[in-house]
């Protein structure tokens, strides 16, 4: 029985960690979009949509770093 509880606890910790990661990603999207998308709209994005937006953001961050221009 304790093993079952341990497995459940590990699973719940994993879910909690994934929820924090999703929340961080939603906030990052809103910040980088500078008002182009609201928090409510960002929460309605699918996993694939969030992933695509984050790929674009990361590419632009890298491009900005290599150009020497300020991101802000």
Short mmCIF file of the C-alpha atoms (twelve columns), coordinates in Angstrom:
data_MODEL
# 
_entry.id   MODEL 
# 
loop_
_atom_site.group_PDB 
_atom_site.id 
_atom_site.type_symbol 
_atom_site.label_atom_id 
_atom_site.label_alt_id 
_atom_site.label_comp_id 
_atom_site.label_asym_id 
_atom_site.label_seq_id 
_atom_site.Cartn_x 
_atom_site.Cartn_y 
_atom_site.Cartn_z 
_atom_site.pdbx_PDB_model_num 
ATOM 1  C CA . UNK A 1  0.000  0.000  0.000   1 
ATOM 2  C CA . UNK A 2  2.836  2.423  0.784   1 
ATOM 3  C CA . UNK A 3  4.324  1.828  -2.665  1 
ATOM 4  C CA . UNK A 4  1.018  2.825  -4.216  1 
ATOM 5  C CA . UNK A 5  0.958  6.009  -2.144  1 
ATOM 6  C CA . UNK A 6  4.544  6.745  -3.119  1 
ATOM 7  C CA . UNK A 7  3.761  6.329  -6.810  1 
ATOM 8  C CA . UNK A 8  0.692  8.538  -6.502  1 
ATOM 9  C CA . UNK A 9  2.731  11.182 -4.679  1 
ATOM 10 C CA . UNK A 10 5.429  11.117 -7.406  1 
ATOM 11 C CA . UNK A 11 2.764  11.415 -10.091 1 
ATOM 12 C CA . UNK A 12 1.130  14.376 -8.342  1 
ATOM 13 C CA . UNK A 13 4.510  16.078 -8.006  1 
ATOM 14 C CA . UNK A 14 5.098  15.572 -11.731 1 
ATOM 15 C CA . UNK A 15 1.698  17.063 -12.572 1 
ATOM 16 C CA . UNK A 16 2.385  20.038 -10.286 1 
ATOM 17 C CA . UNK A 17 5.749  20.625 -11.971 1 
ATOM 18 C CA . UNK A 18 4.173  20.442 -15.435 1 
ATOM 19 C CA . UNK A 19 1.449  22.889 -14.361 1 
ATOM 20 C CA . UNK A 20 4.119  25.365 -13.195 1 
ATOM 21 C CA . UNK A 21 5.964  24.969 -16.505 1 
ATOM 22 C CA . UNK A 22 2.787  25.664 -18.486 1 
ATOM 23 C CA . UNK A 23 1.988  28.707 -16.354 1 
ATOM 24 C CA . UNK A 24 5.518  30.066 -16.865 1 
ATOM 25 C CA . UNK A 25 5.252  29.503 -20.600 1 
ATOM 26 C CA . UNK A 26 1.904  31.334 -20.774 1 
ATOM 27 C CA . UNK A 27 3.360  34.293 -18.868 1 
ATOM 28 C CA . UNK A 28 6.459  34.343 -21.095 1 
ATOM 29 C CA . UNK A 29 4.307  34.400 -24.216 1 
ATOM 30 C CA . UNK A 30 2.323  37.343 -22.858 1 
ATOM 31 C CA . UNK A 31 5.484  39.221 -21.894 1 
ATOM 32 C CA . UNK A 32 7.222  38.720 -25.234 1 
ATOM 33 C CA . UNK A 33 4.059  39.553 -27.176 1 
ATOM 34 C CA . UNK A 34 3.947  42.958 -25.409 1 
ATOM 35 C CA . UNK A 35 0.161  43.057 -25.247 1 
ATOM 36 C CA . UNK A 36 -0.349 41.321 -28.584 1 
ATOM 37 C CA . UNK A 37 -2.054 38.504 -26.720 1 
ATOM 38 C CA . UNK A 38 -3.915 38.711 -23.432 1 
ATOM 39 C CA . UNK A 39 -3.421 36.327 -20.546 1 
ATOM 40 C CA . UNK A 40 -6.886 34.907 -21.165 1 
ATOM 41 C CA . UNK A 41 -6.088 34.305 -24.835 1 
ATOM 42 C CA . UNK A 42 -2.740 32.721 -23.971 1 
ATOM 43 C CA . UNK A 43 -4.446 30.245 -21.642 1 
ATOM 44 C CA . UNK A 44 -6.668 29.071 -24.501 1 
ATOM 45 C CA . UNK A 45 -3.717 28.170 -26.747 1 
ATOM 46 C CA . UNK A 46 -3.174 24.496 -27.410 1 
ATOM 47 C CA . UNK A 47 0.091  22.768 -26.544 1 
ATOM 48 C CA . UNK A 48 1.148  22.874 -30.197 1 
ATOM 49 C CA . UNK A 49 0.307  26.573 -30.514 1 
ATOM 50 C CA . UNK A 50 2.268  27.425 -27.352 1 
ATOM 51 C CA . UNK A 51 5.208  25.355 -28.586 1 
ATOM 52 C CA . UNK A 52 5.225  27.095 -31.960 1 
ATOM 53 C CA . UNK A 53 5.052  30.550 -30.381 1 
ATOM 54 C CA . UNK A 54 7.877  29.660 -27.978 1 
ATOM 55 C CA . UNK A 55 9.992  28.410 -30.916 1 
ATOM 56 C CA . UNK A 56 9.477  31.749 -32.660 1 
ATOM 57 C CA . UNK A 57 10.265 33.685 -29.475 1 
ATOM 58 C CA . UNK A 58 13.440 31.677 -28.853 1 
ATOM 59 C CA . UNK A 59 14.582 32.146 -32.455 1 
ATOM 60 C CA . UNK A 60 14.054 35.896 -32.150 1 
ATOM 61 C CA . UNK A 61 15.926 36.000 -28.834 1 
ATOM 62 C CA . UNK A 62 18.875 34.202 -30.450 1 
ATOM 63 C CA . UNK A 63 18.729 36.491 -33.484 1 
ATOM 64 C CA . UNK A 64 18.708 39.521 -31.188 1 
ATOM 65 C CA . UNK A 65 21.673 38.199 -29.191 1 
ATOM 66 C CA . UNK A 66 23.725 37.615 -32.317 1 
ATOM 67 C CA . UNK A 67 22.915 41.062 -33.693 1 
ATOM 68 C CA . UNK A 68 23.909 42.839 -30.489 1 
ATOM 69 C CA . UNK A 69 20.631 44.764 -30.336 1 
ATOM 70 C CA . UNK A 70 18.683 45.147 -27.107 1 
ATOM 71 C CA . UNK A 71 15.704 42.825 -26.748 1 
ATOM 72 C CA . UNK A 72 13.748 45.262 -24.656 1 
# 
